[in-house]
mmCIF file of N, CA, C and O in Angstrom:
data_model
loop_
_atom_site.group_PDB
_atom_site.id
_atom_site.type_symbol
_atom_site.label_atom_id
_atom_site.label_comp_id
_atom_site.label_asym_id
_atom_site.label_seq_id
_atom_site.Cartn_x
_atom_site.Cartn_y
_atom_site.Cartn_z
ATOM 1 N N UNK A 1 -29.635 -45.077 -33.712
ATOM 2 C CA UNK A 1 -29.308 -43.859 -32.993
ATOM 3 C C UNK A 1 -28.683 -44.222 -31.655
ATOM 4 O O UNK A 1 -29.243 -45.039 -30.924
ATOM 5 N N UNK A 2 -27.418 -43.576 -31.278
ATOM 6 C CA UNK A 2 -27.017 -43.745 -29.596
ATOM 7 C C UNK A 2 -27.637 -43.042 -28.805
ATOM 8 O O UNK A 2 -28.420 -42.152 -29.138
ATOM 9 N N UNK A 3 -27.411 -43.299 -27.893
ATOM 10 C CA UNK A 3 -28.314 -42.805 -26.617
ATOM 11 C C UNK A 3 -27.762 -42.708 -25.488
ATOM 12 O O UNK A 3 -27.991 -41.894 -24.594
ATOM 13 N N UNK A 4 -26.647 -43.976 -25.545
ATOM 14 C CA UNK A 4 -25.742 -44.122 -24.119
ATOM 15 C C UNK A 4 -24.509 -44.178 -24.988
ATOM 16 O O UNK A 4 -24.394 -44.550 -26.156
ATOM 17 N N UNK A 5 -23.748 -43.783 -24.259
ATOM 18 C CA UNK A 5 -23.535 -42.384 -23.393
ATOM 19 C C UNK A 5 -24.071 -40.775 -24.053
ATOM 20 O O UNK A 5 -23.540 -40.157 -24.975
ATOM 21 N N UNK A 6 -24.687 -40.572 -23.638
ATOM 22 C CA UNK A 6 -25.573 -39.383 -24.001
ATOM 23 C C UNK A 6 -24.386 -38.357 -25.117
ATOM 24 O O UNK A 6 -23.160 -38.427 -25.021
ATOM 25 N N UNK A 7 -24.945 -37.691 -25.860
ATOM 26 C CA UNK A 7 -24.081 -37.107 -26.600
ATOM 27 C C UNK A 7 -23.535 -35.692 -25.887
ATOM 28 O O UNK A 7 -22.330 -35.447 -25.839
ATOM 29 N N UNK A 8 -24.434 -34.890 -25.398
ATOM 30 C CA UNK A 8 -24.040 -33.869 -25.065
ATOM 31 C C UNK A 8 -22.953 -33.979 -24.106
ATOM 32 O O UNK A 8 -21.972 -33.239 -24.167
ATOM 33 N N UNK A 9 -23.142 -35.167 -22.940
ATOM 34 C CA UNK A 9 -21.975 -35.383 -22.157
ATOM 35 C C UNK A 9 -20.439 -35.940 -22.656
ATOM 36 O O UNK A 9 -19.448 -36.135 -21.952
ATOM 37 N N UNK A 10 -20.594 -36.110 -24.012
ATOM 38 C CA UNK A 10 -19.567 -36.869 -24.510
ATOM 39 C C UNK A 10 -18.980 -35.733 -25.177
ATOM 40 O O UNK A 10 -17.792 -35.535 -24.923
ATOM 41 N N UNK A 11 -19.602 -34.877 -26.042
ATOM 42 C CA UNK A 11 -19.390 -33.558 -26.518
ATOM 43 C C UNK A 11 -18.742 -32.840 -24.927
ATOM 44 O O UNK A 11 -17.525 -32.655 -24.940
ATOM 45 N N UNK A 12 -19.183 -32.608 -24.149
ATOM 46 C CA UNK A 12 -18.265 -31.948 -23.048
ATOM 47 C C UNK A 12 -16.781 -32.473 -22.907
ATOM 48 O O UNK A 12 -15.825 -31.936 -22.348
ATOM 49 N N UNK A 13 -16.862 -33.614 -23.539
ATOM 50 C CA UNK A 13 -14.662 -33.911 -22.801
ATOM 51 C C UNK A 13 -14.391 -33.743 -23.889
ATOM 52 O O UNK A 13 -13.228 -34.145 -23.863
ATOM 53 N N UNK A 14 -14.637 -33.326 -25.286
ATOM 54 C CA UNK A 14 -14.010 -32.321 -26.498
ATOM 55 C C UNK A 14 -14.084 -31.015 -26.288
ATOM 56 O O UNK A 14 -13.752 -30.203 -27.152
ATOM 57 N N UNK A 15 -14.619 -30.613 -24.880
ATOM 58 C CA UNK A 15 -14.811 -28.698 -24.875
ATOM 59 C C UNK A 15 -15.984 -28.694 -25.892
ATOM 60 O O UNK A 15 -16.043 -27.976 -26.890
ATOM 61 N N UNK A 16 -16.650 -29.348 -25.606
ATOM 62 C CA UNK A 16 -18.292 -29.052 -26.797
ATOM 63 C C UNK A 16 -17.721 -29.303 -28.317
ATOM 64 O O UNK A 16 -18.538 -28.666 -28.982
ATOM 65 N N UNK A 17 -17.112 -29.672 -28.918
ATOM 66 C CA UNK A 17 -16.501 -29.576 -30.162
ATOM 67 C C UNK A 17 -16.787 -30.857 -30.742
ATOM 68 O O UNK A 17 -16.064 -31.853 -30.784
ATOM 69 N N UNK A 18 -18.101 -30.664 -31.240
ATOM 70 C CA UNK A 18 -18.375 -32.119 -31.812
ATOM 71 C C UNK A 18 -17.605 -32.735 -33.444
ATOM 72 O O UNK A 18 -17.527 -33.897 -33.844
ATOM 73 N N UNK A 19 -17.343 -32.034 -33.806
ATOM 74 C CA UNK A 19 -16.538 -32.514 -34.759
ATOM 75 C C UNK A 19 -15.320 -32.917 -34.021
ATOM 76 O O UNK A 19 -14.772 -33.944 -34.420
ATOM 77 N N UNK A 20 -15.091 -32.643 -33.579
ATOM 78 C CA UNK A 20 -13.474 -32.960 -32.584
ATOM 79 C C UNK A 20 -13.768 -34.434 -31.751
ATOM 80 O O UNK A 20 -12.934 -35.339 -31.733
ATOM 81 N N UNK A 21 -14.958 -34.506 -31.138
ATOM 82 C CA UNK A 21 -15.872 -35.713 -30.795
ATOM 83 C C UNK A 21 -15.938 -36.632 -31.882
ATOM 84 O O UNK A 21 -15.667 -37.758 -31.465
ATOM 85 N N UNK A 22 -16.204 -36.618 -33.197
ATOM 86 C CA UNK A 22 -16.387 -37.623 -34.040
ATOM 87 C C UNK A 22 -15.159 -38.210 -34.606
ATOM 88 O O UNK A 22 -14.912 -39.401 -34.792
ATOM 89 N N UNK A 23 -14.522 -37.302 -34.820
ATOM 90 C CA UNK A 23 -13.274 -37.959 -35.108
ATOM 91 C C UNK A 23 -12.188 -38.390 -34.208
ATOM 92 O O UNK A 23 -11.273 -39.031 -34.724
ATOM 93 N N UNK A 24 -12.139 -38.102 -32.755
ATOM 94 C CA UNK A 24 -12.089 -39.228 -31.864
ATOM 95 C C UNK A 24 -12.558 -40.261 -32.162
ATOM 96 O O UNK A 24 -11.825 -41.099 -32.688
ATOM 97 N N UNK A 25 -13.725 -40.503 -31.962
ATOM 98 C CA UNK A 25 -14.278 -41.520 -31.663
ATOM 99 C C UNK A 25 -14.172 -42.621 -32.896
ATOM 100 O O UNK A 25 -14.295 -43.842 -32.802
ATOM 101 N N UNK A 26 -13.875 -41.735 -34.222
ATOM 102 C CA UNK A 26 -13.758 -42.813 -35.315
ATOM 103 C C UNK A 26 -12.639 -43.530 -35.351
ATOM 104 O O UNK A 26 -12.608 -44.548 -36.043
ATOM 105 N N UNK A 27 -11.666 -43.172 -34.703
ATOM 106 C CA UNK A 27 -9.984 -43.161 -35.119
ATOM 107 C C UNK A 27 -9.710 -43.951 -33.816
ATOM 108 O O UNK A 27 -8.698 -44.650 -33.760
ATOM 109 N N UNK A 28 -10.763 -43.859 -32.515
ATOM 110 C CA UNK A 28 -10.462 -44.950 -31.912
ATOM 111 C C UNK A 28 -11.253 -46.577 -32.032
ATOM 112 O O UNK A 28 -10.926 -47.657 -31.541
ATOM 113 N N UNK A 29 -12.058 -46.302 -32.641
ATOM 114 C CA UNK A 29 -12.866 -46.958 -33.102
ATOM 115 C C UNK A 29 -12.377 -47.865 -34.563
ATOM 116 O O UNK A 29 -12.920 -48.935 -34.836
ATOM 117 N N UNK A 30 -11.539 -47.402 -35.228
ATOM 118 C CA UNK A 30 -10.779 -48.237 -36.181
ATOM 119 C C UNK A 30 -9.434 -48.933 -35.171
ATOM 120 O O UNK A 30 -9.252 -50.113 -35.470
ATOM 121 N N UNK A 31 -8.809 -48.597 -34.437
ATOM 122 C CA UNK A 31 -7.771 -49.183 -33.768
ATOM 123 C C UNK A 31 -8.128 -49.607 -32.950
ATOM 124 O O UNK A 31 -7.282 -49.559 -32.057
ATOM 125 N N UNK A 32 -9.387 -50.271 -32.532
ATOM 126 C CA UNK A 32 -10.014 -51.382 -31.866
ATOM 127 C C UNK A 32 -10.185 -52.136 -32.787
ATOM 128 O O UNK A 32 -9.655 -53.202 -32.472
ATOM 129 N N UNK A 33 -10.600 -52.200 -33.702
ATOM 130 C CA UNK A 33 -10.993 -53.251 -35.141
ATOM 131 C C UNK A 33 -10.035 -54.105 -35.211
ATOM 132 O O UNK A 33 -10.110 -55.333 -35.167
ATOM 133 N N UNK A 34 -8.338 -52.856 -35.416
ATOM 134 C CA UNK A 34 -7.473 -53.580 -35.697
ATOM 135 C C UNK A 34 -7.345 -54.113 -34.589
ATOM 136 O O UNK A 34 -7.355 -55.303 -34.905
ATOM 137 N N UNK A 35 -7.275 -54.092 -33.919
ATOM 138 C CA UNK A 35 -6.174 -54.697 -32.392
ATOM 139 C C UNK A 35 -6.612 -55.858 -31.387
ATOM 140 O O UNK A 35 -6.028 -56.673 -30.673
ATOM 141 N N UNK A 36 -8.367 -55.417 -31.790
ATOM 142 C CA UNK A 36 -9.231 -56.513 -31.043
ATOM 143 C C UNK A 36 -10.766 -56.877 -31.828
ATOM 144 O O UNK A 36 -11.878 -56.683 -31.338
ATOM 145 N N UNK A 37 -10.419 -57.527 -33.348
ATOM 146 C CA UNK A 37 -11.397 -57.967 -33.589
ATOM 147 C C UNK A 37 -12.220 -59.205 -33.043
ATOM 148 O O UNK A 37 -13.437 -59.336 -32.915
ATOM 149 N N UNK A 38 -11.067 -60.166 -32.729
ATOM 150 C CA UNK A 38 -12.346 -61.148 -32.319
ATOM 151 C C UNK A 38 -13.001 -61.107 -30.946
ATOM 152 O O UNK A 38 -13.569 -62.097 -30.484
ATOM 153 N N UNK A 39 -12.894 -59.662 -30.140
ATOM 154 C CA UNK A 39 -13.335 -59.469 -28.965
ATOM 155 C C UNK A 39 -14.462 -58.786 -29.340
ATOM 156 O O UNK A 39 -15.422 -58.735 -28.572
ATOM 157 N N UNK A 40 -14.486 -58.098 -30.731
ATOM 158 C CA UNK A 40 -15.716 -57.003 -30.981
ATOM 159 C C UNK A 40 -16.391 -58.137 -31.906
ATOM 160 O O UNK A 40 -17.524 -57.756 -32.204
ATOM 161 N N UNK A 41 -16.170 -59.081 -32.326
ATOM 162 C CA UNK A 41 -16.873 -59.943 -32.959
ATOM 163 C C UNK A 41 -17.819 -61.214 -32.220
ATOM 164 O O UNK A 41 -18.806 -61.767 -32.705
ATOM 165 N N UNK A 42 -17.288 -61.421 -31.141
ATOM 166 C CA UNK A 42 -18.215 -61.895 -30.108
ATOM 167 C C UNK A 42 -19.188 -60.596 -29.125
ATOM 168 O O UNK A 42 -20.268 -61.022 -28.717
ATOM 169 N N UNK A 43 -18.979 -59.663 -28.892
ATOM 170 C CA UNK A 43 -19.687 -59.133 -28.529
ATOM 171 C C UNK A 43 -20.755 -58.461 -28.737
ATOM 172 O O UNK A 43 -20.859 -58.119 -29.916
ATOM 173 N N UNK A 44 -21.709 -58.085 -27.977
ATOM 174 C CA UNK A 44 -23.076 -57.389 -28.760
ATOM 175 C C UNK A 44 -22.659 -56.146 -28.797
ATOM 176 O O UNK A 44 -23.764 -55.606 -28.738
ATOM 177 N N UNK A 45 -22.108 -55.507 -28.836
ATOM 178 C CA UNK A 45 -21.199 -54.066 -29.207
ATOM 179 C C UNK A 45 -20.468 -53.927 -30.197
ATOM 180 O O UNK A 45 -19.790 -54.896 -30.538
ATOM 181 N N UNK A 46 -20.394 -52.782 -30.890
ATOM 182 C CA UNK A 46 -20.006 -52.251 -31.850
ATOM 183 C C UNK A 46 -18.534 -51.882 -31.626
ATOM 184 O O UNK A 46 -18.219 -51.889 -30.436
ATOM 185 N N UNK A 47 -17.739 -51.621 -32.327
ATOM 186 C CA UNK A 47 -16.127 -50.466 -32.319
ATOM 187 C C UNK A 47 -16.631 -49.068 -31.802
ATOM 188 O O UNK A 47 -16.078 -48.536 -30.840
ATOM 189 N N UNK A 48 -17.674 -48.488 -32.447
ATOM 190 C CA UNK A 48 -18.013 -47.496 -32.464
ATOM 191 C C UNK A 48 -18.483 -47.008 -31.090
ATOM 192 O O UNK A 48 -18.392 -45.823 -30.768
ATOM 193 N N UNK A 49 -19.056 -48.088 -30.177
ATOM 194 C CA UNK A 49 -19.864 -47.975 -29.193
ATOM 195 C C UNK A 49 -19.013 -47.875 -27.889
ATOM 196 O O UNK A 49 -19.269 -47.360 -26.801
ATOM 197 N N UNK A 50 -17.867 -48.567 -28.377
ATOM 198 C CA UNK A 50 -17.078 -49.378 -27.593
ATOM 199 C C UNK A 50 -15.913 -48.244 -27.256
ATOM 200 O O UNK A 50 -15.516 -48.081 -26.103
ATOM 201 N N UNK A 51 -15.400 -47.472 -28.389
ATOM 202 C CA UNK A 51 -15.028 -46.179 -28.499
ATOM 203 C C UNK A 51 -15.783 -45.214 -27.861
ATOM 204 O O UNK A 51 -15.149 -44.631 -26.981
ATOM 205 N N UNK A 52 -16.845 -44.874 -27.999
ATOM 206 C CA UNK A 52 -17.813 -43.842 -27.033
ATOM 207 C C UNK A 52 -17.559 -44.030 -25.619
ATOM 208 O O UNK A 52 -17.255 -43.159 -24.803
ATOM 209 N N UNK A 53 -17.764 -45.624 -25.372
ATOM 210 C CA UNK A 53 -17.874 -45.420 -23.658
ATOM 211 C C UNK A 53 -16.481 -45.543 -23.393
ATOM 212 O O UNK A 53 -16.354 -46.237 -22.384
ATOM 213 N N UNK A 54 -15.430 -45.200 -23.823
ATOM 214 C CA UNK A 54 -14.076 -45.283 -23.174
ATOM 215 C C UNK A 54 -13.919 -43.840 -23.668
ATOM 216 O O UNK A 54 -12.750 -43.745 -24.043
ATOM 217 N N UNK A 55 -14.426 -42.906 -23.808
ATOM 218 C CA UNK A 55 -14.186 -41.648 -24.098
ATOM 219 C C UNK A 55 -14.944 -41.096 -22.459
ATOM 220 O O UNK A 55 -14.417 -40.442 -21.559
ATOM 221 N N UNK A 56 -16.754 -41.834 -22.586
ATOM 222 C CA UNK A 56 -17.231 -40.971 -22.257
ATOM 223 C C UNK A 56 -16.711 -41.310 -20.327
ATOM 224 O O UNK A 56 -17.049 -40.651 -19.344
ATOM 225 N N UNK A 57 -15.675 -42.754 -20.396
ATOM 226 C CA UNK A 57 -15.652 -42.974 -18.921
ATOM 227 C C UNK A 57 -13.960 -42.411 -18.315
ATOM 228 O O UNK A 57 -13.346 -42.465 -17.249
ATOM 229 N N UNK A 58 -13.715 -41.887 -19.683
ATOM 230 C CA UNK A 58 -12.512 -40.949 -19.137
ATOM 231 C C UNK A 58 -10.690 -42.049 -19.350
ATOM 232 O O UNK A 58 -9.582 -42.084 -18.814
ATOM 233 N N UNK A 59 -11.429 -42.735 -20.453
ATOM 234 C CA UNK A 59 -10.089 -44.024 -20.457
ATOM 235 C C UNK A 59 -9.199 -43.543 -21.459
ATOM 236 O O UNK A 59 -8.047 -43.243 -21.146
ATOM 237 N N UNK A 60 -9.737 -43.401 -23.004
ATOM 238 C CA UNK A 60 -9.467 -41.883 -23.905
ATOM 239 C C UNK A 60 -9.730 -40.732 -23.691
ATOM 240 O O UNK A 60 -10.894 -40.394 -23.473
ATOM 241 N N UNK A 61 -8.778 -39.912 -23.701
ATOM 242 C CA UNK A 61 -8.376 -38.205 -23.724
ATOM 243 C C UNK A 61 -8.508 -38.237 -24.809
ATOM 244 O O UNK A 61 -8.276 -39.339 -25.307
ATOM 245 N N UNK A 62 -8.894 -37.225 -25.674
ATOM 246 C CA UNK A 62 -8.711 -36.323 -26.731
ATOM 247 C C UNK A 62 -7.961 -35.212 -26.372
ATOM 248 O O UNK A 62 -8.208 -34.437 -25.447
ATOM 249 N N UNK A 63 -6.508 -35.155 -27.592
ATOM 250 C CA UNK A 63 -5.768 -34.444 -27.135
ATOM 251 C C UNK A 63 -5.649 -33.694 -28.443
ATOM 252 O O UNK A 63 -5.910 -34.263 -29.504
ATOM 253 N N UNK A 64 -5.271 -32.464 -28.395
ATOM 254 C CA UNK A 64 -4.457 -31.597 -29.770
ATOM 255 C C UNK A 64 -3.907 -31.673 -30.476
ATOM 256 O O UNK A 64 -3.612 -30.755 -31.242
ATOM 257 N N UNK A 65 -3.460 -33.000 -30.542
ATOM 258 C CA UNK A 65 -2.687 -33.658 -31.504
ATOM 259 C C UNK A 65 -3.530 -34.233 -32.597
ATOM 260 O O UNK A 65 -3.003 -34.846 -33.525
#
């Protein structure tokens, strides 16, 4: 289960729209895989995690597109 970065605050930079939140976060979270695996392979962090906190620190926008 995550915990950090809290969900509800992460749900706020989608306008509360957690489905809109997950699939951010998956889609940036695969184009880290590609782009920087052996940085997520030494680290104790996940894609997934790694995606969250660049959402939740304002580095990814989620946009309408």
């Amino acid at each position: 289960m995550m915990n950090q970065p809290p969900i509800d605050e992460l749900a706020a930079k989608t306008d509360g729209n957690k489905y809109k939140l997950c699939t951010v976060i998956a889609k940036r979270a695969k184009e880290l895989e590609k782009r920087i695996p052996e940085e997520i392979e030494k680290s104790d962090k996940k894609a997934i995690t790694m995606a969250a906190e660049e959402i939740y620190n304002g580095t990814i926008v989620a946009s309408e597109e």
